[in-house]
Short mmCIF file of C-alpha atoms in Angstrom, two decimals:
data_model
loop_
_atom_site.label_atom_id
_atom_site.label_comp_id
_atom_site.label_asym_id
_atom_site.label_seq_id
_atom_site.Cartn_x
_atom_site.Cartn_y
_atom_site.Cartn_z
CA UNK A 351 8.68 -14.78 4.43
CA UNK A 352 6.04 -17.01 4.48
CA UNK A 353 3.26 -15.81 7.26
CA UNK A 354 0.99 -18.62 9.05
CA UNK A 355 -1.69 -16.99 10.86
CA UNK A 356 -4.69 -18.22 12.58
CA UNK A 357 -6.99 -15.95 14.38
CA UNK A 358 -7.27 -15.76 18.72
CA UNK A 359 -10.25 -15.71 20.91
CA UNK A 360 -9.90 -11.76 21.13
CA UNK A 361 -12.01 -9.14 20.67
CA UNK A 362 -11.70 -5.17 21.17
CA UNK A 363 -14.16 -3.66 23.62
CA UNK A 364 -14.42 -0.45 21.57
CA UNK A 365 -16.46 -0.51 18.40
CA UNK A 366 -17.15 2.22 15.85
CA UNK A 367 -20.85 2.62 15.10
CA UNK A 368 -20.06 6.27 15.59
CA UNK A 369 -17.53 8.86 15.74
CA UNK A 370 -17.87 12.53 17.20
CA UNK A 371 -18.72 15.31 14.63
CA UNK A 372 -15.77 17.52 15.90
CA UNK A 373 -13.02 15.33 14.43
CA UNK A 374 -11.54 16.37 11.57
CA UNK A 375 -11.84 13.74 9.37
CA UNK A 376 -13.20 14.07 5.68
CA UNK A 377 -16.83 13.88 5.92
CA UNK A 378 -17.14 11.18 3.13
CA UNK A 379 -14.73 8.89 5.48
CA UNK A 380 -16.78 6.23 7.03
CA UNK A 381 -14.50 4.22 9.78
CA UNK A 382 -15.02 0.45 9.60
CA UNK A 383 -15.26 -2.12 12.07
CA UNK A 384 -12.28 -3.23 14.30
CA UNK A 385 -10.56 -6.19 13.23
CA UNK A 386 -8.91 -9.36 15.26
CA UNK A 387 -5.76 -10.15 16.56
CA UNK A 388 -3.34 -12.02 14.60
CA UNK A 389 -1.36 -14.91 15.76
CA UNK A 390 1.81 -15.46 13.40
CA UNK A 391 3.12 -19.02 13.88
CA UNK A 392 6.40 -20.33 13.92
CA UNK A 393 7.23 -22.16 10.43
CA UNK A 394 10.91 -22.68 10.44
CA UNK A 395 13.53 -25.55 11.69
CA UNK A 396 14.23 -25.27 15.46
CA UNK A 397 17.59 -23.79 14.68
CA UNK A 398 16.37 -21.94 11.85
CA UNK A 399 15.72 -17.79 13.04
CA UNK A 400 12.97 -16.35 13.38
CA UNK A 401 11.63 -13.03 14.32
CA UNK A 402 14.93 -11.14 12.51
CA UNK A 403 15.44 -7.63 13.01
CA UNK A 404 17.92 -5.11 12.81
CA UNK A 405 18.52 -1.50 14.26
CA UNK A 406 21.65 0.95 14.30
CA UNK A 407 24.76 1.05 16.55
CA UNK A 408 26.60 4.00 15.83
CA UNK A 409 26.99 5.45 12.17
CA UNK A 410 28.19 2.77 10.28
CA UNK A 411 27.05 -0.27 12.33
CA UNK A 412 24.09 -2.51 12.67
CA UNK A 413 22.62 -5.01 15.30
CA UNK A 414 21.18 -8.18 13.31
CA UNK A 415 18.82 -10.11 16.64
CA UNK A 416 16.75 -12.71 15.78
CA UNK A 417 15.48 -15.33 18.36
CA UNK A 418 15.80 -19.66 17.69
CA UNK A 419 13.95 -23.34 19.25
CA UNK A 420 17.49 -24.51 19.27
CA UNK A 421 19.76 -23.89 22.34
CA UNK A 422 22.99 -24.54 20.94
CA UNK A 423 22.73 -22.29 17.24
CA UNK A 424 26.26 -19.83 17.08
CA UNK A 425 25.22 -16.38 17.35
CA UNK A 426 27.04 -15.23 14.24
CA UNK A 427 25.99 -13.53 11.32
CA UNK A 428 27.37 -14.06 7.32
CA UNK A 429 27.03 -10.58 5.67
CA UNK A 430 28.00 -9.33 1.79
CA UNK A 431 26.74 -7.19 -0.95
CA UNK A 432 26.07 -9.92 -2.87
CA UNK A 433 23.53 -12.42 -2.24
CA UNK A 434 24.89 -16.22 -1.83
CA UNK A 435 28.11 -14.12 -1.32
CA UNK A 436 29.22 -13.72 2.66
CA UNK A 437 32.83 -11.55 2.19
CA UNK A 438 32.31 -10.93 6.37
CA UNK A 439 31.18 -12.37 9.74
CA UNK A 440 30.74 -11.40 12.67
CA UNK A 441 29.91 -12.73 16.38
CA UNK A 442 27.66 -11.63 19.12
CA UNK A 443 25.85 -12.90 22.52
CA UNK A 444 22.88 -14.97 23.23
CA UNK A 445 19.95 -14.97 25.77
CA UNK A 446 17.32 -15.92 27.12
CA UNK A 447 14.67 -15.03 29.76
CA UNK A 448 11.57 -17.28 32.18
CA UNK A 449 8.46 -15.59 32.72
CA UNK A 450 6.39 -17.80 35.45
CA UNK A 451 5.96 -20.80 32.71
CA UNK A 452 7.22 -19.40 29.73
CA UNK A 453 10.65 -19.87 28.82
CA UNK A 454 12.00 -18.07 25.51
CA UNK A 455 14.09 -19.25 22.83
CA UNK A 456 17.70 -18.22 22.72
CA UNK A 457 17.51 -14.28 21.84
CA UNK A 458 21.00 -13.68 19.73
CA UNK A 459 22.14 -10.00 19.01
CA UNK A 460 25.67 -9.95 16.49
CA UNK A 461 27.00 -6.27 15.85
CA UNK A 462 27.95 -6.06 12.26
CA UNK A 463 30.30 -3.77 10.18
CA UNK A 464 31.66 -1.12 9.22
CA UNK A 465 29.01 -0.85 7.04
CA UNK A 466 28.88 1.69 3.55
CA UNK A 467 25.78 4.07 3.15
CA UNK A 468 23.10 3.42 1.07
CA UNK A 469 23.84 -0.12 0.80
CA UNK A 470 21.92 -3.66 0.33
CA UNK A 471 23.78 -6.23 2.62
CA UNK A 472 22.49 -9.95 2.45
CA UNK A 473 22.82 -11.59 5.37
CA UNK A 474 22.46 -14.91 7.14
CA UNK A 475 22.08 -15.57 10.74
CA UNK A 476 23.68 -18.60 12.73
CA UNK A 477 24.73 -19.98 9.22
CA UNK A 478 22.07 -22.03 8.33
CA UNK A 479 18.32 -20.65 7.06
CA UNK A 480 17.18 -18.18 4.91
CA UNK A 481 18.82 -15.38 3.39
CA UNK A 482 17.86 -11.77 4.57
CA UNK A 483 18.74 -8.31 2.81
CA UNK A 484 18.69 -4.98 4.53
CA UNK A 485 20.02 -1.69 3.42
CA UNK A 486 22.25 0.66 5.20
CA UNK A 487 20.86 4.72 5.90
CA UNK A 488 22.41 7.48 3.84
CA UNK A 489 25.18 9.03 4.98
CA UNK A 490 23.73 12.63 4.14
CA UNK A 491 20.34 14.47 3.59
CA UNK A 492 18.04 13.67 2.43
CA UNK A 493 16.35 10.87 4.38
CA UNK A 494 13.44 9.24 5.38
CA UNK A 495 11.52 8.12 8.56
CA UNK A 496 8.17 6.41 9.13
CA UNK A 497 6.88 6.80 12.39
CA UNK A 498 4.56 4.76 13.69
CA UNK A 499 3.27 4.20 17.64
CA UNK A 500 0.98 1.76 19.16
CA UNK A 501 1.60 -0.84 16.90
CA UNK A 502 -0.28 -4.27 18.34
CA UNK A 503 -0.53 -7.12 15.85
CA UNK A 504 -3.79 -7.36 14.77
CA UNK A 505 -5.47 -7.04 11.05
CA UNK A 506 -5.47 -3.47 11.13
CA UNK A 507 -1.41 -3.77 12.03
CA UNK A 508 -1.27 -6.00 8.86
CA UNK A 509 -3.15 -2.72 6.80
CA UNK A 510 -0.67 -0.12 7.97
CA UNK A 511 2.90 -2.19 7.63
CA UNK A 512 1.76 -3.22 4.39
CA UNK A 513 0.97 0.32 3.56
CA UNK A 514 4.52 0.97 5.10
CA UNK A 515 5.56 -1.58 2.84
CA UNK A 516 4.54 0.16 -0.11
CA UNK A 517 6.76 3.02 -0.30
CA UNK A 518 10.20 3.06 0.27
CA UNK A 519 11.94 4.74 3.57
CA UNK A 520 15.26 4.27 5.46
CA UNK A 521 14.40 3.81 9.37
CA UNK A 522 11.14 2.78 10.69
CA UNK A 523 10.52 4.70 14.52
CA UNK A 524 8.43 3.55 17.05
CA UNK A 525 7.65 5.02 20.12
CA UNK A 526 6.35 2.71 22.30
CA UNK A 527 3.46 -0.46 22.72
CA UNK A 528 4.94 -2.90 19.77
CA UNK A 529 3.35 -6.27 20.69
CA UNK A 530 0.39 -6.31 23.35
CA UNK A 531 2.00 -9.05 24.40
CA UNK A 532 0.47 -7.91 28.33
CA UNK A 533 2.42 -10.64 30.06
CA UNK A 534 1.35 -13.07 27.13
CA UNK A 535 4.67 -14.09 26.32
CA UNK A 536 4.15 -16.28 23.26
CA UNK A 537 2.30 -12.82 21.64
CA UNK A 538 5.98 -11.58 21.34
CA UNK A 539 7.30 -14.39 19.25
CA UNK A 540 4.00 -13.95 17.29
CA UNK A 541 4.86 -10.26 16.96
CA UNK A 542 8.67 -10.57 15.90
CA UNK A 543 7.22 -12.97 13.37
CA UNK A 544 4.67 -10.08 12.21
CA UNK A 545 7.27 -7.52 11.53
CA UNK A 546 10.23 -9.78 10.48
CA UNK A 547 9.43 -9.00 6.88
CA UNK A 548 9.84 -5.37 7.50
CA UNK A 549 12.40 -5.41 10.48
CA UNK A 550 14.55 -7.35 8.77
CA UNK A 551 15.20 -5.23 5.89
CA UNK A 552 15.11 -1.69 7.16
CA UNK A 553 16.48 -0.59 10.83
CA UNK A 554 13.55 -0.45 13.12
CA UNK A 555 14.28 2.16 16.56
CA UNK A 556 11.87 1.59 19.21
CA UNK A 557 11.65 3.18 22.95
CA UNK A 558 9.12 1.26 25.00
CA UNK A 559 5.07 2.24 26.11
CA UNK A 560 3.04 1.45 28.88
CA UNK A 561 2.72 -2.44 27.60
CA UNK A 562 6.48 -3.28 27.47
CA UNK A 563 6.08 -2.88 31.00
CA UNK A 564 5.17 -6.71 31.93
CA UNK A 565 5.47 -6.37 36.33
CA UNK A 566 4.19 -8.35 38.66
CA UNK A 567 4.22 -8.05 42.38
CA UNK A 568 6.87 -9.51 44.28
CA UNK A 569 7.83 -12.01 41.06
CA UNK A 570 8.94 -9.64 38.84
CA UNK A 571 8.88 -6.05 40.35
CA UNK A 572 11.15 -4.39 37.72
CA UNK A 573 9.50 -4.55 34.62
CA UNK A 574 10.43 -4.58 31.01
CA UNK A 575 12.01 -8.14 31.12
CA UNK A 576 10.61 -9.39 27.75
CA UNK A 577 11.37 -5.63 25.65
CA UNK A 578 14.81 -5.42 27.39
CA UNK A 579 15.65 -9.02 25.98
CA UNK A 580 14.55 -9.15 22.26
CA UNK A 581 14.38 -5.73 21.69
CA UNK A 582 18.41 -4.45 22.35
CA UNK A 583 18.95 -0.86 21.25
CA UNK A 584 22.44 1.57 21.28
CA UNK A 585 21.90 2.90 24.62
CA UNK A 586 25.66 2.45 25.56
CA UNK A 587 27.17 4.26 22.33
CA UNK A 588 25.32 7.44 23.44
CA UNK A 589 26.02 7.33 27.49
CA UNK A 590 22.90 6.25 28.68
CA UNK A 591 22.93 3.37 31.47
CA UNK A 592 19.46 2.18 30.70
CA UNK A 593 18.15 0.34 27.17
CA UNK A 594 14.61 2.68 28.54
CA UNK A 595 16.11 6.09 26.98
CA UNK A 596 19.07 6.75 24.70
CA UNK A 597 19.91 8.82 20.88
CA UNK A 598 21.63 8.05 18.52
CA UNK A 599 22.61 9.86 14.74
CA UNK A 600 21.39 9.42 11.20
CA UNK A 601 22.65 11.49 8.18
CA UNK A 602 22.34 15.11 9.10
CA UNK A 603 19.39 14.26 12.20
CA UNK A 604 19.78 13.51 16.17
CA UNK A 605 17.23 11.10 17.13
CA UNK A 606 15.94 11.11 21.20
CA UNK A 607 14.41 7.98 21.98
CA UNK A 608 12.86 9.10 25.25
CA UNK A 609 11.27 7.01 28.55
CA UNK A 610 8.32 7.29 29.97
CA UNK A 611 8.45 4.86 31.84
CA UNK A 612 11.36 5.15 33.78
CA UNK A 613 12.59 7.84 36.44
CA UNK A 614 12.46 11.36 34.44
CA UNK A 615 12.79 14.14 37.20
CA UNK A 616 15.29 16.54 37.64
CA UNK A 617 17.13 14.49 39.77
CA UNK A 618 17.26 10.95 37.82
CA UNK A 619 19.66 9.48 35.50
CA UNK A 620 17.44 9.85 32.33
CA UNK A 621 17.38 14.09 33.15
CA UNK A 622 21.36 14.28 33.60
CA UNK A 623 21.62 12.00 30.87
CA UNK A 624 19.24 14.18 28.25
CA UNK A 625 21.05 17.07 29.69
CA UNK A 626 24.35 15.99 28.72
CA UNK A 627 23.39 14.66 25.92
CA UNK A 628 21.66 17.89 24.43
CA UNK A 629 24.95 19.61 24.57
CA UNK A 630 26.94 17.33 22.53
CA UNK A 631 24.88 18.01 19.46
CA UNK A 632 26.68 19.98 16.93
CA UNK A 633 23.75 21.69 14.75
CA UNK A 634 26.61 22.33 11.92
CA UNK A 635 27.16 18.98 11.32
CA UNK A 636 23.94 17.45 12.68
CA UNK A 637 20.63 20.37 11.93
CA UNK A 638 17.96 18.46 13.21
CA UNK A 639 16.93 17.29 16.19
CA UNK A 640 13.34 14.89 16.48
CA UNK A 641 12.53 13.44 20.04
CA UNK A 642 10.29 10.24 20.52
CA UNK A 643 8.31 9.13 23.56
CA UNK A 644 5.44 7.15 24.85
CA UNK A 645 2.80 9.44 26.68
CA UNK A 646 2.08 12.78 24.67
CA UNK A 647 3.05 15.93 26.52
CA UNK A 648 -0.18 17.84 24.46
CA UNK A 649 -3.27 15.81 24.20
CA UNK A 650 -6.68 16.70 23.51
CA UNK A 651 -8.23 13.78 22.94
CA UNK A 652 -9.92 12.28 26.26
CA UNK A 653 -7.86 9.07 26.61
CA UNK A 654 -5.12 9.12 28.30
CA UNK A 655 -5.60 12.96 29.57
CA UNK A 656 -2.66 14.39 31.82
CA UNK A 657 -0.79 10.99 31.80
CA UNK A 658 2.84 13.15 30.30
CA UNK A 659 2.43 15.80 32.26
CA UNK A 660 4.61 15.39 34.75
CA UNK A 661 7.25 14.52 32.43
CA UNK A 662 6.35 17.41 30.32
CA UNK A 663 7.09 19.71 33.65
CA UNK A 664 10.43 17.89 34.17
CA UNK A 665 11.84 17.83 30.42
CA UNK A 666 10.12 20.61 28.46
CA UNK A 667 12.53 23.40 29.12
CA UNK A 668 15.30 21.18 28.06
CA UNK A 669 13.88 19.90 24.71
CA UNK A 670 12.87 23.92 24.06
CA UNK A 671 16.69 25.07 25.28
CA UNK A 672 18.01 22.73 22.63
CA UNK A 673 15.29 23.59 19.73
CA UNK A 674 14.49 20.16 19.29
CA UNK A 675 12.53 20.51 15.82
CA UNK A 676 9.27 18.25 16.47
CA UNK A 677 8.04 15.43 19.03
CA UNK A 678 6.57 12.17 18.52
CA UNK A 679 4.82 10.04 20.78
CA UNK A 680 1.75 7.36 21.24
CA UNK A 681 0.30 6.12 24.09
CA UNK A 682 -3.34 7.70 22.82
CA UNK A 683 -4.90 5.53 19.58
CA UNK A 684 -5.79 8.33 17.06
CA UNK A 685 -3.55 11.22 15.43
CA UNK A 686 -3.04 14.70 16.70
CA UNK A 687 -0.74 17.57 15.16
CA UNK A 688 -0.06 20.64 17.48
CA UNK A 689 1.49 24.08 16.39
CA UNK A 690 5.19 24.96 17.55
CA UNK A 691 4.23 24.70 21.06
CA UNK A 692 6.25 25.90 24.59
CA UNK A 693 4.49 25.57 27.81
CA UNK A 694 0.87 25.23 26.87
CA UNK A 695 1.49 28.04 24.65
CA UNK A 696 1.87 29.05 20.58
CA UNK A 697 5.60 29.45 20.52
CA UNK A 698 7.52 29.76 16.89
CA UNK A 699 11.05 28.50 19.10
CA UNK A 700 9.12 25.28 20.24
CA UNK A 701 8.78 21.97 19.24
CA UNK A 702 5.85 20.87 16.68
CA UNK A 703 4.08 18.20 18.89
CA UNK A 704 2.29 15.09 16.98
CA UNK A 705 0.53 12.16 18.42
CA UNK A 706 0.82 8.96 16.21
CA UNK A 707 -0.32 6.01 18.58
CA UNK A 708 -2.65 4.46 15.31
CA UNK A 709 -0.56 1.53 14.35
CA UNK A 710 -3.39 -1.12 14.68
CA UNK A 711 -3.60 -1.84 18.25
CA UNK A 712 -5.91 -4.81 19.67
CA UNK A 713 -7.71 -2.17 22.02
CA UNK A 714 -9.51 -0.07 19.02
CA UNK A 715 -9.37 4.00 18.48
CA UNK A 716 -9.85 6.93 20.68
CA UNK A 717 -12.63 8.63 19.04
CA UNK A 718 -13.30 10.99 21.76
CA UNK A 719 -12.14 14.54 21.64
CA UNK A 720 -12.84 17.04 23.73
CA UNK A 721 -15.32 19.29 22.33
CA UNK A 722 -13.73 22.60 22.52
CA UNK A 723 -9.83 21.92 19.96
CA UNK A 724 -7.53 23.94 21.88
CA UNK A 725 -6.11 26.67 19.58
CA UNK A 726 -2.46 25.03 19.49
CA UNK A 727 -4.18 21.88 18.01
CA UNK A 728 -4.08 21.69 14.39
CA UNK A 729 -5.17 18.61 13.26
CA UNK A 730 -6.64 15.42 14.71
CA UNK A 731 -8.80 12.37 13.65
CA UNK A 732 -9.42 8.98 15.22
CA UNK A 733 -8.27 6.85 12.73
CA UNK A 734 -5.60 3.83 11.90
CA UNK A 735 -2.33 5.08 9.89
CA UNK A 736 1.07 5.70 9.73
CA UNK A 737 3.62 9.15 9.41
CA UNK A 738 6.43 10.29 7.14
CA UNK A 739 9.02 12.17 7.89
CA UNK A 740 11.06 13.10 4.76
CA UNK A 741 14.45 15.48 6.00
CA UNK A 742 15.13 17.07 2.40
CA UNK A 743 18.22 19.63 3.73
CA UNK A 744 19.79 21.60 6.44
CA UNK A 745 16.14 23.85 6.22
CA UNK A 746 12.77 21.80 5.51
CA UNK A 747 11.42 18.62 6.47
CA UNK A 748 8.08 17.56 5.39
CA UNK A 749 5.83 15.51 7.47
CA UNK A 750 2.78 13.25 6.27
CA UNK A 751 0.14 11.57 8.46
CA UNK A 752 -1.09 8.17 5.88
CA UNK A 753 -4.88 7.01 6.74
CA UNK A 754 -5.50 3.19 6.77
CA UNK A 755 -8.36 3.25 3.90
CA UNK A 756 -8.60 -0.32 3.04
CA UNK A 757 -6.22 -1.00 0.30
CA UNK A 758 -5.08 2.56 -0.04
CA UNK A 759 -3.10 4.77 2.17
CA UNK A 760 -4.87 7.91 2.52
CA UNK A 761 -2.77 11.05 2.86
CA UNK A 762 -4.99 13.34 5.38
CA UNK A 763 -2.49 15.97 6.83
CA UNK A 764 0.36 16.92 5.84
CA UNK A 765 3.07 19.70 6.52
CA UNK A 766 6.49 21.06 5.66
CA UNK A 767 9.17 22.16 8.83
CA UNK A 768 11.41 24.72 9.03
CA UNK A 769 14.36 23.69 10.63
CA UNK A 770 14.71 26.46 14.02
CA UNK A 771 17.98 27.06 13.35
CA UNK A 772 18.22 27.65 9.94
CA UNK A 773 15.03 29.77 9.95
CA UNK A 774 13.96 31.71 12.92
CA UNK A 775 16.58 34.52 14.30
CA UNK A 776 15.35 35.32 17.31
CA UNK A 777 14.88 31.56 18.18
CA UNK A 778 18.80 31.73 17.45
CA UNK A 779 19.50 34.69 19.78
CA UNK A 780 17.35 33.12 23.13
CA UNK A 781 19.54 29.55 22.30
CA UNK A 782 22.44 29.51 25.32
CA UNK A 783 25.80 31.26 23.89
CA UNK A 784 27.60 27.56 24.60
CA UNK A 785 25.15 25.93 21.93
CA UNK A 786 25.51 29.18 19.61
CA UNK A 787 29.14 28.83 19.15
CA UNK A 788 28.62 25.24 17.37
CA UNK A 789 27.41 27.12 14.68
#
């Protein structure tokens, strides 16, 4: 796709003359400047789409949305495995949504398939415009995930999805804060613009952050209006009322796309919901499990300090129950690795915890630490970048953390899982007898 950008009247308030000695970044490393928003323009027919993406709906579906000027376009989607060559269609719904004086375009989402594994589909939406390709997940181990939080669309967000770009992966995460749009309405068309080139050809799976949230008093008291609308995920296909929270499968892993944002206590739908939803997974047939969410649980970094704690209190027992192999989240704009981790404590039957909230976000990096790195902290540095998650088998995973370094990607930490199952026998033994007997 061809990008049209122009530059806003923006600026970060955070710059970086300095950073604090106590990261642990390579001491040659010198962090430059913050860089500008970026404003992607609109270059297409009114009834032409724009801002295409796609994400998964069960195991062998995908959800093609893309937005269009035109009122009247058919939300249907032309799909093959060869290009020029449509063999299926499908049909969806449309929408649309005001916000004060903004009024969107009409947001179509078409379900397509069943779709083969490992496969190239070209596809094109409301049967006019460009052609798109995406390819399908593998069916089976291995696969693999980049995980990015905190994504914004400024030049820095250009740096890390083109060093996304660069290497080849199967589902792109995010947990949480994709446009900055703050109420800025037109900064999510310029943001599904941004990403179309990447969206559109791999599955992207996003829970929302503290920006999605978009309330205002009295107007608009419930929040999420604009994410709810363009950015449609599977919450139905795994039980979950709300589009806030919800899992879904891929190959041999069980991804938890967690809110926090929404209620989260013992006594809300999101808790019964997890609940449930933790005792469905069969660890035979699906080995991993990887959770996502906005606010880190474990943070050392000063930003942000305490704001998932009160979720950690409410969901922590039931993430460590289920041996749910690592947790993602963003919220806090640098990178942070933790050990296995239960309860404040070193725990080899816990989670690995890891902050990525570095995508390129218009209000610059957390650079302060706190002095003292608590012993379960492993690795941190305030830098731009993205993460890999490569599931080789049943046993090991291996996790990267990819600096923004100009026109290289950077690889500064890296580490390889043991699945908790597969590997730790008295993590086995303290799992519940009804989980055991998956097994």
């Amino acid at each position: 796709m061809e990008v049209s950008t122009r530059r806003l009247h923006f600026f970060s308030l955070i710059t970086l003359l300095s950073f604090p000695h106590h990261l642990h970044a390579s001491p040659e490393y010198s962090r430059p400047p913050p860089r500008p928003i970026i404003f992607t323009s609109h270059t297409r027919s009114e009834s032409d789409p724009q801002q295409v993406h796609v994400s998964l709906v069960g195991v062998d579906h995908v959800r093609v949305s893309w937005i269009t000027s035109h009122k009247h376009t058919k939300s249907t989607v032309e799909y093959g495995k060869s290009s020029g060559t449509y063999e299926a269609s499908a049909t969806g719904d449309h929408t649309s949504y005001h916000y004060f004086f903004y009024s969107s375009g009409e947001i179509h989402h078409v379900v397509i398939g069943p779709l083969e594994p490992s496969t190239t589909y070209y596809y094109r939406c409301g049967g006019s415009g460009p052609e798109f390709s995406f390819r399908t997940p593998p069916s089976d181990l291995p696969i693999d995930f980049v995980i990015v939080g905190d994504l914004g669309q400024t030049e820095w967000t250009a740096s890390t999805l083109s060093h996304v770009g660069a290497r080849d992966y199967d589902v792109f995460l995010l947990p949480g804060d994709l446009s900055y749009a703050d109420t800025h309405q037109q900064l999510w068309d310029s943001f599904g613009r941004l990403v179309e080139p990447y969206a559109s050809r791999r599955p992207w799976m996003v829970t929302e952050g503290n920006h999605e949230i978009e309330t205002f008093p009295i107007v608009y008291p419930h929040g999420f209006r604009a994410y709810n609308a363009r950015w449609r995920m599977p919450y139905e296909q795994s039980g979950s009322e709300s589009n806030l929270y919800y899992s879904f499968n891929v190959a041999g892993a069980h991804i938890l796309m967690l809110g926090s944002y929404t209620d989260f206590d013992a006594d809300s739908d999101q808790y019964k919901w997890l609940e449930a939803d933790l005792a469905k997974v069969n660890r035979t047939t699906t080995p991993w499990i990887f959770a996502l969410l906005h606010a880190p649980w474990y943070n050392s970094n000063e930003a942000h300090q305490g704001e998932g704690e009160s979720m950690r209190q409410a969901m922590e027992e039931l993430l460590y129950k289920a041996r749910v192999d690592a947790v993602f989240a963003g919220h806090v704009h640098a990178y942070e690795r933790f050990t296995r981790v239960f309860d404040n404590t070193a725990d080899p039957c816990g989670p690995v915890y890891i902050t990525v909230g570095d995508g390129g976000n218009r209000e610059g990096l957390a650079l302060k630490f706190e002095k003292q790195k608590p012993p379960i902290s492993v690795y941190r540095e305030a830098s731009f970048g993205h993460g890999r998650l490569r599931v080789y088998n049943q046993t090991h995973a291996h996790w990267s953390w990819h600096r923004n370094n100009d026109s290289d990607s950077f690889e500064a930490d890296q580490v390889w899982l043991q699945n908790i199952y597969a590997s730790t026998t008295s993590c086995m033994e303290a799992t519940p007898q009804s989980q055991r007997d998956e097994l």
